[in-house]
Amino acid sequence: MAELGPSPLAAGNELPVAVARQAIADALRPITERETVPLLTALGRVLAEDVVSPIDVPAHDNSAMDGYAFRGAELCTDSPTSLVVTGPTVLAGMLLDQPVQPGQCVRIMTGAVMPAGLDTVVPQELCQVAEGRVSLAAGVLRAGENRRKQGEDLARGKPALTAGRLLGPAELGLVASLGIAELRVLRRLRVALFSTGNELRTLGQPLDEGCIYDSNRYSLMGALARLGVEVIDLGLVPDDPARLAATLDEAIARADVVLTSGGVSVGDADHTKDLLASRGEVAFWKVAMRPGRPFAFGPLHGGSAKTAWLFALPGNPVAALVTYYVFARDALLALAGAQPRPLPSLKARSVAAIRKRPGRSEFQRAIVSPAAEGGWEVRLTGAQGAGILRSMTEANALVVLGHEQGSVAVGDEVSVWLFEGLV
Ligand code: AMP
Ligand code: MG
């Protein structure tokens, strides 16, 4: 079982984000069970093995343009080139069955197979056609231009995609171009999700005095849907040890990952800790970050050596989502067997100063927009409280201020994660 190392809590330390992320990454082993799926249902799945190309793509040299095909060796370099047009137009999907003689050219359409002996295509807009001849000025074309070569996209016998590839639209098209109709993929990662807290109510229930609606399950369900994992929704669980134990055991039995929110902050942690201690080796971390300090992670064991990984996120709605992106998202992709794909970030100039002390990471809600002078600029949205979910919906990005970073001056560049494709 993965060793999470001595608890930094013992020394009263806060754990840097990077250390926590590394400890998680080191502990996880990807799932290995595979299945075969039709290509059309493979979007978002992870390839279990390399896809080796059974054919050359394209299968023949072919034209990249609508124009006239001829022998590049016949191009004159210091005077116009003139060629006699012969034969029928070569259309895509058709093979020209008569030879093209020296001094001749043939009209050809994009994607059509290059007739034998011809290696160059002059696009129709670069030549003049009159009285059965094509002429083109010196210097407009080089020999071999506008010809796509056999196998230039994919060579037969070479891996077209490697194991661990997360299949997107382009990958589906590439596999189809090889004539492959089914793929071996890893089974979907199963993630059990529940919220904890006596004060929480489910949609449709009346909102009792002092209660709030459970919003984390909806945010997290959305985030998990983007990841393409199979979600097992275990609903809402009150802070009741017996109910928590039963839900936890069901989650361990059914899922690879147990994702919870709430119940790991100092006040709650004691009874949650006892419960988890009896089922695995979960570390409770105080992470040096804002929002999202309390966080727990580790393996939980069920019957017949079944292990599930617990990611216990803080309850505050912004903290829950931010810690999901910081700790859970990459880890779930790794567990699902996918090659790493870090969240895309970009640099933007801060239009205002941002106060920040070194020694913790901060993830502040912000609006990124194109700067008048080019590039991007970023301004923070208003209140940054960890419970203010509106700050996420009013923002379009998170400003990511690293552990060592100090205050930001006006005009300094900062890293941002765009919500587009993220939240
Ligand atoms: P906790 O981490 O359980 O101490 O919760 C911290 C704060 O987040 C409290 O104000 C909770 O009411 C709130 N909270 C916890 N879980 C949820 C949830 N699922 N949806 C919305 N707010 C929550
Ligand atoms: Mg709670």
Coordinates of C-alpha atoms and ligand atoms in Angstrom, one line a residue:
M1 CA 0.0 0.0 0.0
A2 CA 1.2 3.5 -0.8
E3 CA 3.1 5.2 2.0
L4 CA 2.0 8.7 2.5
G5 CA 5.0 9.6 4.7
P6 CA 5.0 11.1 8.2
S7 CA 2.0 13.4 8.7
P8 CA 3.1 17.0 8.3
L9 CA 0.3 17.8 10.8
A10 CA 2.4 16.2 13.5
A11 CA 4.8 19.0 13.2
G12 CA 2.0 21.5 13.1
N13 CA 2.9 22.3 9.5
E14 CA 0.7 23.3 6.7
L15 CA 1.4 21.1 3.6
P16 CA 2.4 22.9 0.4
V17 CA 0.0 22.2 -2.5
A18 CA 2.8 20.7 -4.6
V19 CA 3.7 18.3 -1.8
A20 CA 0.1 17.1 -1.4
R21 CA -0.3 16.7 -5.1
Q22 CA 2.9 14.7 -5.4
A23 CA 1.9 12.4 -2.4
I24 CA -1.4 11.7 -4.2
A25 CA 0.2 11.1 -7.5
D26 CA 2.7 8.7 -5.9
A27 CA 0.0 6.7 -4.2
L28 CA -2.2 6.0 -7.2
R29 CA -2.2 3.0 -9.5
P30 CA -4.3 3.2 -12.7
I31 CA -7.1 0.8 -13.3
T32 CA -6.3 -2.0 -15.8
E33 CA -9.6 -3.7 -16.7
R34 CA -10.4 -3.3 -20.4
E35 CA -13.4 -3.6 -22.6
T36 CA -14.0 -3.3 -26.4
V37 CA -16.3 -0.5 -27.5
P38 CA -17.6 0.7 -30.9
L39 CA -15.8 3.7 -32.2
L40 CA -18.9 5.9 -32.0
T41 CA -19.2 5.4 -28.2
A42 CA -15.4 5.9 -27.5
L43 CA -15.5 9.7 -27.0
G44 CA -13.8 10.5 -23.7
R45 CA -12.6 6.9 -23.1
V46 CA -9.0 6.0 -22.5
L47 CA -7.1 3.8 -24.9
A48 CA -6.0 0.5 -23.3
E49 CA -3.4 -0.3 -26.0
D50 CA -1.7 1.3 -28.9
V51 CA -3.6 1.6 -32.1
V52 CA -1.3 0.4 -34.9
S53 CA -2.0 1.6 -38.3
P54 CA -3.0 -1.4 -40.6
I55 CA -2.6 0.8 -43.7
D56 CA -0.8 3.8 -45.1
V57 CA -2.9 7.0 -44.8
P58 CA -3.3 8.3 -47.4
A59 CA -3.1 5.0 -49.3
H60 CA -1.8 6.7 -52.5
D61 CA 0.0 9.9 -53.4
N62 CA -2.9 12.4 -54.1
S63 CA -3.5 15.9 -55.0
A64 CA -3.8 18.6 -52.3
M65 CA -5.5 21.1 -54.7
D66 CA -7.9 21.4 -57.6
G67 CA -5.6 22.1 -60.5
Y68 CA -3.4 20.3 -63.1
A69 CA -1.0 17.4 -62.4
F70 CA 2.3 17.0 -64.3
R71 CA 5.9 16.0 -64.0
G72 CA 7.8 18.5 -61.8
A73 CA 11.0 17.8 -63.9
E74 CA 9.3 19.7 -66.7
L75 CA 9.0 23.0 -64.8
C76 CA 11.0 25.7 -66.6
T77 CA 12.8 27.9 -64.1
D78 CA 13.5 31.0 -66.2
S79 CA 10.5 31.0 -68.6
P80 CA 6.8 30.1 -68.5
T81 CA 6.0 26.3 -68.5
S82 CA 3.4 25.3 -71.1
L83 CA 1.7 21.8 -71.1
V84 CA -1.0 20.2 -73.2
V85 CA -4.1 19.2 -71.3
T86 CA -5.0 15.5 -71.8
G87 CA -7.5 12.9 -70.6
P88 CA -10.6 13.1 -68.5
T89 CA -10.5 15.1 -65.2
V90 CA -9.2 12.9 -62.4
L91 CA -11.8 13.0 -59.6
A92 CA -11.3 11.8 -56.1
G93 CA -11.9 8.1 -55.9
M94 CA -11.0 7.5 -59.5
L95 CA -7.9 5.9 -61.1
L96 CA -6.7 7.3 -64.4
D97 CA -6.3 4.4 -66.7
Q98 CA -4.3 6.0 -69.5
P99 CA -0.7 7.3 -69.3
V100 CA 0.1 11.0 -69.3
Q101 CA 2.9 11.6 -71.8
P102 CA 5.8 14.0 -71.3
G103 CA 4.7 17.6 -72.1
Q104 CA 1.2 16.8 -71.0
C105 CA -0.8 17.5 -67.9
V106 CA -4.2 16.4 -66.6
R107 CA -6.9 18.2 -64.7
I108 CA -7.1 16.8 -61.1
M109 CA -9.4 17.5 -58.1
T110 CA -8.4 17.6 -54.5
G111 CA -7.9 14.1 -53.0
A112 CA -7.7 12.4 -56.4
V113 CA -4.9 9.8 -56.8
M114 CA -1.9 11.1 -58.7
P115 CA -1.6 9.5 -62.1
A116 CA 1.5 7.3 -62.6
G117 CA 4.7 9.4 -63.2
L118 CA 3.2 12.7 -62.1
D119 CA 4.4 14.4 -58.9
T120 CA 3.4 18.0 -59.0
V121 CA 0.0 19.9 -59.1
V122 CA -0.4 23.5 -60.1
P123 CA -3.5 25.0 -58.4
Q124 CA -6.0 26.3 -61.0
E125 CA -5.7 29.8 -59.7
L126 CA -2.0 29.9 -60.4
C127 CA -2.1 29.0 -64.1
Q128 CA -3.8 30.2 -67.4
V129 CA -5.8 27.7 -69.5
A130 CA -6.3 28.5 -73.2
E131 CA -6.7 26.4 -76.3
G132 CA -6.1 23.1 -74.6
R133 CA -2.9 24.3 -72.9
V134 CA -2.0 25.2 -69.4
S135 CA 0.7 27.8 -68.8
L136 CA 2.3 29.0 -65.6
A137 CA 4.8 31.7 -65.0
A138 CA 8.4 30.8 -63.9
G139 CA 8.9 30.7 -60.1
V140 CA 5.3 30.2 -59.0
L141 CA 5.7 26.6 -58.1
R142 CA 8.4 24.0 -57.2
A143 CA 8.6 20.4 -58.3
G144 CA 6.6 18.1 -55.9
E145 CA 4.3 20.8 -54.6
N146 CA 0.7 20.2 -53.8
R147 CA 1.1 16.5 -53.7
R148 CA 0.2 14.6 -50.5
K149 CA 2.5 11.6 -50.2
Q150 CA 1.3 8.1 -49.5
G151 CA 1.6 7.4 -45.7
E152 CA 2.4 11.0 -44.8
D153 CA -0.4 11.1 -42.3
L154 CA 0.1 7.6 -40.9
A155 CA 2.5 4.9 -41.9
R156 CA 1.4 1.3 -41.9
G157 CA 2.7 -0.6 -38.9
K158 CA 3.4 2.5 -36.8
P159 CA 1.4 3.4 -33.7
A160 CA -1.1 6.0 -34.7
L161 CA -2.2 6.5 -31.1
T162 CA -0.6 5.3 -27.9
A163 CA -2.1 3.6 -24.8
G164 CA -3.4 6.1 -22.3
R165 CA -4.7 8.5 -24.9
L166 CA -7.9 10.2 -24.0
L167 CA -10.1 10.0 -27.1
G168 CA -11.3 13.3 -28.4
P169 CA -13.1 14.1 -31.7
A170 CA -9.9 14.2 -33.7
E171 CA -8.8 10.8 -32.4
L172 CA -12.1 9.2 -33.4
G173 CA -11.7 10.6 -36.9
L174 CA -8.1 9.3 -37.1
V175 CA -9.1 5.8 -36.0
A176 CA -11.9 5.8 -38.6
S177 CA -9.4 6.8 -41.2
L178 CA -7.6 3.5 -40.5
G179 CA -10.8 1.5 -41.1
I180 CA -10.9 0.5 -37.4
A181 CA -14.5 0.2 -36.0
E182 CA -13.9 -0.9 -32.4
L183 CA -11.3 0.0 -29.8
R184 CA -9.9 -1.6 -26.7
V185 CA -10.4 1.0 -23.9
L186 CA -10.0 0.9 -20.1
R187 CA -13.2 0.6 -18.3
R188 CA -14.6 3.8 -17.0
L189 CA -13.4 5.0 -13.6
R190 CA -16.3 4.7 -11.0
V191 CA -16.6 7.6 -8.7
A192 CA -19.0 7.6 -5.7
L193 CA -20.1 11.0 -4.7
F194 CA -21.9 12.2 -1.5
S195 CA -22.3 15.4 0.5
T196 CA -22.2 15.4 4.3
G197 CA -23.8 17.8 6.8
N198 CA -26.9 18.0 9.0
E199 CA -27.6 21.4 7.7
L200 CA -27.9 20.3 4.1
R201 CA -31.2 19.7 2.3
T202 CA -31.8 18.0 -1.1
L203 CA -33.6 19.9 -3.9
G204 CA -37.3 19.4 -3.5
Q205 CA -37.1 19.3 0.3
P206 CA -38.3 22.3 2.2
L207 CA -35.5 24.5 3.5
D208 CA -35.8 24.3 7.3
E209 CA -34.7 27.1 9.4
G210 CA -30.8 27.3 9.5
C211 CA -30.5 24.9 6.6
I212 CA -29.0 25.3 3.1
Y213 CA -29.4 23.4 -0.1
D214 CA -26.7 20.9 -1.0
S215 CA -24.9 22.6 -3.9
N216 CA -21.6 20.8 -3.9
R217 CA -23.0 17.6 -5.3
Y218 CA -24.2 19.5 -8.4
S219 CA -21.0 21.4 -9.0
L220 CA -18.9 18.2 -8.5
M221 CA -21.3 16.1 -10.6
G222 CA -20.8 18.7 -13.4
A223 CA -17.0 18.5 -13.0
L224 CA -17.0 14.7 -13.1
A225 CA -19.3 14.7 -16.2
R226 CA -16.6 16.7 -18.0
L227 CA -14.1 14.1 -17.0
G228 CA -16.1 11.3 -18.5
V229 CA -16.1 9.1 -15.4
E230 CA -19.1 7.0 -14.2
V231 CA -20.7 8.8 -11.3
I232 CA -22.5 6.9 -8.5
D233 CA -24.6 9.5 -6.7
L234 CA -25.0 8.5 -3.1
G235 CA -26.9 11.7 -2.2
L236 CA -26.8 13.5 1.1
V237 CA -25.6 12.0 4.4
P238 CA -26.2 13.6 7.8
D239 CA -23.4 13.9 10.3
D240 CA -24.4 10.6 11.9
P241 CA -21.7 8.0 12.3
A242 CA -24.0 5.0 11.5
R243 CA -25.4 6.6 8.3
L244 CA -21.9 7.8 7.3
A245 CA -20.4 4.3 7.9
A246 CA -23.2 2.6 5.8
T247 CA -22.7 5.1 2.9
L248 CA -19.0 4.8 3.0
D249 CA -19.1 1.0 2.9
E250 CA -21.5 1.1 0.0
A251 CA -19.2 3.6 -1.8
I252 CA -16.1 1.5 -1.2
A253 CA -17.9 -1.6 -2.5
R254 CA -19.1 0.0 -5.7
A255 CA -16.5 2.6 -6.7
D256 CA -12.8 3.2 -7.4
V257 CA -13.0 6.6 -5.9
V258 CA -15.0 8.1 -3.0
L259 CA -15.5 11.8 -3.4
T260 CA -17.1 13.6 -0.5
S261 CA -17.5 17.2 0.6
G262 CA -17.9 18.6 4.1
G263 CA -17.0 17.0 7.4
V264 CA -13.2 17.3 7.3
S265 CA -12.8 20.7 9.0
V266 CA -11.5 20.8 12.5
G267 CA -14.9 20.6 14.2
D268 CA -16.1 17.6 12.2
A269 CA -12.9 15.8 11.7
D270 CA -12.9 13.8 14.9
H271 CA -15.8 11.5 14.3
T272 CA -15.0 11.3 10.6
K273 CA -11.4 10.4 11.5
D274 CA -12.5 7.5 13.7
L275 CA -14.8 6.2 11.0
L276 CA -12.1 6.4 8.3
A277 CA -9.4 5.0 10.6
S278 CA -11.3 1.8 10.9
R279 CA -11.4 1.4 7.1
G280 CA -8.1 2.5 5.8
E281 CA -5.1 4.8 5.9
V282 CA -6.5 8.3 5.3
A283 CA -4.3 11.3 5.9
F284 CA -6.0 14.5 7.1
W285 CA -4.1 17.4 5.6
K286 CA -4.1 21.0 6.4
V287 CA -3.0 22.3 3.0
A288 CA -1.3 25.7 2.7
M289 CA -3.9 27.1 0.3
R290 CA -6.8 29.4 0.0
P291 CA -9.6 28.5 -0.4
G292 CA -9.6 24.9 0.8
R293 CA -7.4 24.2 3.7
P294 CA -8.8 20.9 5.1
F295 CA -8.5 18.0 2.8
A296 CA -8.3 14.2 3.4
F297 CA -6.9 11.6 1.1
G298 CA -6.0 7.9 1.3
P299 CA -7.0 4.3 0.6
L300 CA -10.1 2.7 2.1
H301 CA -10.6 -1.0 2.2
G302 CA -13.7 -3.0 1.8
G303 CA -14.4 -6.7 1.7
S304 CA -12.3 -9.1 -0.6
A305 CA -9.3 -6.7 -0.8
K306 CA -11.3 -4.0 -2.6
T307 CA -9.7 -0.6 -2.3
A308 CA -11.2 2.7 -3.1
W309 CA -9.5 6.1 -2.9
L310 CA -11.0 8.7 -0.7
F311 CA -10.8 12.4 -1.7
A312 CA -12.6 14.3 1.1
L313 CA -13.1 17.9 0.0
P314 CA -13.9 20.8 2.3
G315 CA -17.6 21.8 2.5
N316 CA -17.4 25.4 1.5
P317 CA -18.7 25.5 -2.1
V318 CA -15.8 27.4 -3.7
A319 CA -13.2 25.4 -1.7
A320 CA -14.9 22.1 -2.7
L321 CA -14.6 23.0 -6.4
V322 CA -11.1 24.5 -6.2
T323 CA -9.7 21.5 -4.2
Y324 CA -11.4 19.2 -6.7
Y325 CA -9.4 20.9 -9.5
V326 CA -6.2 21.1 -7.6
F327 CA -6.1 17.6 -6.1
A328 CA -8.8 15.4 -7.6
R329 CA -9.0 16.2 -11.3
D330 CA -5.5 15.1 -12.4
A331 CA -5.6 12.2 -9.9
L332 CA -8.8 10.9 -11.4
L333 CA -7.4 11.1 -14.9
A334 CA -4.3 9.2 -13.7
L335 CA -6.5 6.5 -12.0
A336 CA -8.5 6.2 -15.2
G337 CA -5.2 5.4 -17.0
A338 CA -5.0 8.6 -19.0
Q339 CA -1.7 10.2 -20.0
P340 CA -1.2 13.4 -18.0
R341 CA -3.0 16.5 -19.3
P342 CA -2.4 19.4 -17.0
L343 CA -5.1 22.1 -16.8
P344 CA -4.3 24.7 -19.5
S345 CA -3.1 28.0 -18.0
L346 CA -2.2 31.3 -19.5
K347 CA -0.4 34.4 -18.4
A348 CA -2.3 37.6 -17.9
R349 CA -1.3 41.1 -16.6
S350 CA -3.0 42.0 -13.4
V351 CA -4.8 45.4 -13.7
A352 CA -4.6 45.9 -9.9
A353 CA -2.3 45.0 -7.1
I354 CA -3.1 41.7 -5.3
R355 CA -2.0 41.3 -1.7
K356 CA -0.5 37.8 -1.1
R357 CA 1.9 36.4 1.5
P358 CA 4.4 33.7 0.5
G359 CA 3.9 30.4 2.1
R360 CA 0.6 29.4 0.7
S361 CA -1.1 29.0 -2.7
E362 CA -4.1 31.1 -3.5
F363 CA -6.8 30.6 -6.2
Q364 CA -8.6 33.8 -6.6
R365 CA -11.7 34.3 -8.7
A366 CA -11.1 36.7 -11.6
I367 CA -12.2 38.0 -15.0
V368 CA -9.7 37.6 -17.8
S369 CA -10.2 39.7 -20.9
P370 CA -8.2 40.7 -24.0
A371 CA -5.9 43.6 -23.2
A372 CA -5.9 46.7 -25.5
E373 CA -2.2 46.4 -26.1
G374 CA -2.5 42.6 -26.9
G375 CA -2.3 39.6 -24.7
W376 CA -4.6 39.2 -21.7
E377 CA -5.4 41.2 -18.6
V378 CA -7.1 40.0 -15.4
R379 CA -9.0 41.6 -12.6
L380 CA -10.3 40.0 -9.4
T381 CA -14.0 39.7 -8.9
G382 CA -15.3 41.1 -5.6
A383 CA -15.6 39.1 -2.4
Q384 CA -13.4 36.1 -2.4
G385 CA -14.9 34.1 0.5
A386 CA -14.7 30.4 0.2
G387 CA -18.5 30.1 0.7
I388 CA -19.4 32.6 -2.0
L389 CA -20.2 30.5 -5.0
R390 CA -21.4 33.6 -6.9
S391 CA -17.7 34.6 -7.0
M392 CA -17.2 31.5 -9.3
T393 CA -20.1 32.3 -11.6
E394 CA -19.2 35.9 -12.0
A395 CA -15.6 35.0 -12.8
N396 CA -14.3 33.3 -15.9
A397 CA -10.9 32.3 -14.4
L398 CA -8.9 31.5 -11.3
V399 CA -5.7 33.5 -10.7
V400 CA -3.2 30.9 -9.5
L401 CA -0.7 32.4 -7.1
G402 CA 2.0 29.9 -6.2
H403 CA 3.3 28.9 -2.7
E404 CA 6.4 31.2 -2.8
Q405 CA 4.7 34.1 -4.6
G406 CA 4.4 37.4 -2.7
S407 CA 2.2 40.4 -3.5
V408 CA 1.4 41.2 -7.1
A409 CA 2.0 44.7 -8.4
V410 CA -0.1 46.5 -11.1
G411 CA 1.0 45.2 -14.5
D412 CA 2.7 42.0 -13.2
E413 CA 1.9 38.8 -15.1
V414 CA 0.1 36.1 -13.2
S415 CA -1.0 32.6 -14.2
V416 CA -4.7 31.9 -14.7
W417 CA -6.8 28.9 -15.2
L418 CA -9.7 29.7 -17.6
F419 CA -13.1 28.2 -16.5
E420 CA -13.9 27.6 -20.2
G421 CA -13.8 23.8 -20.4
L422 CA -13.1 23.6 -16.6
V423 CA -16.1 24.7 -14.5
Ligands
AMP1 P1 -17.7 21.7 6.6 O1 -16.6 21.4 5.7 O2 -18.6 20.5 6.7 O3 -17.4 22.2 7.9 O4 -18.6 22.8 5.9 C1 -18.1 24.1 5.7 C2 -19.2 25.0 5.1 O5 -19.6 24.5 3.9 C3 -20.4 25.1 6.0 O6 -20.9 26.4 6.0 C4 -21.4 24.1 5.3 O7 -22.7 24.4 5.5 C5 -21.0 24.3 3.8 N1 -21.3 23.1 3.1 C6 -20.9 21.9 3.4 N2 -21.3 21.0 2.5 C7 -22.0 21.7 1.6 C8 -22.7 21.4 0.4 N3 -22.8 20.1 0.0 N4 -23.4 22.3 -0.3 C9 -23.3 23.6 0.1 N5 -22.6 24.0 1.2 C10 -22.0 23.1 1.9
MG2 MG -20.2 19.9 7.8

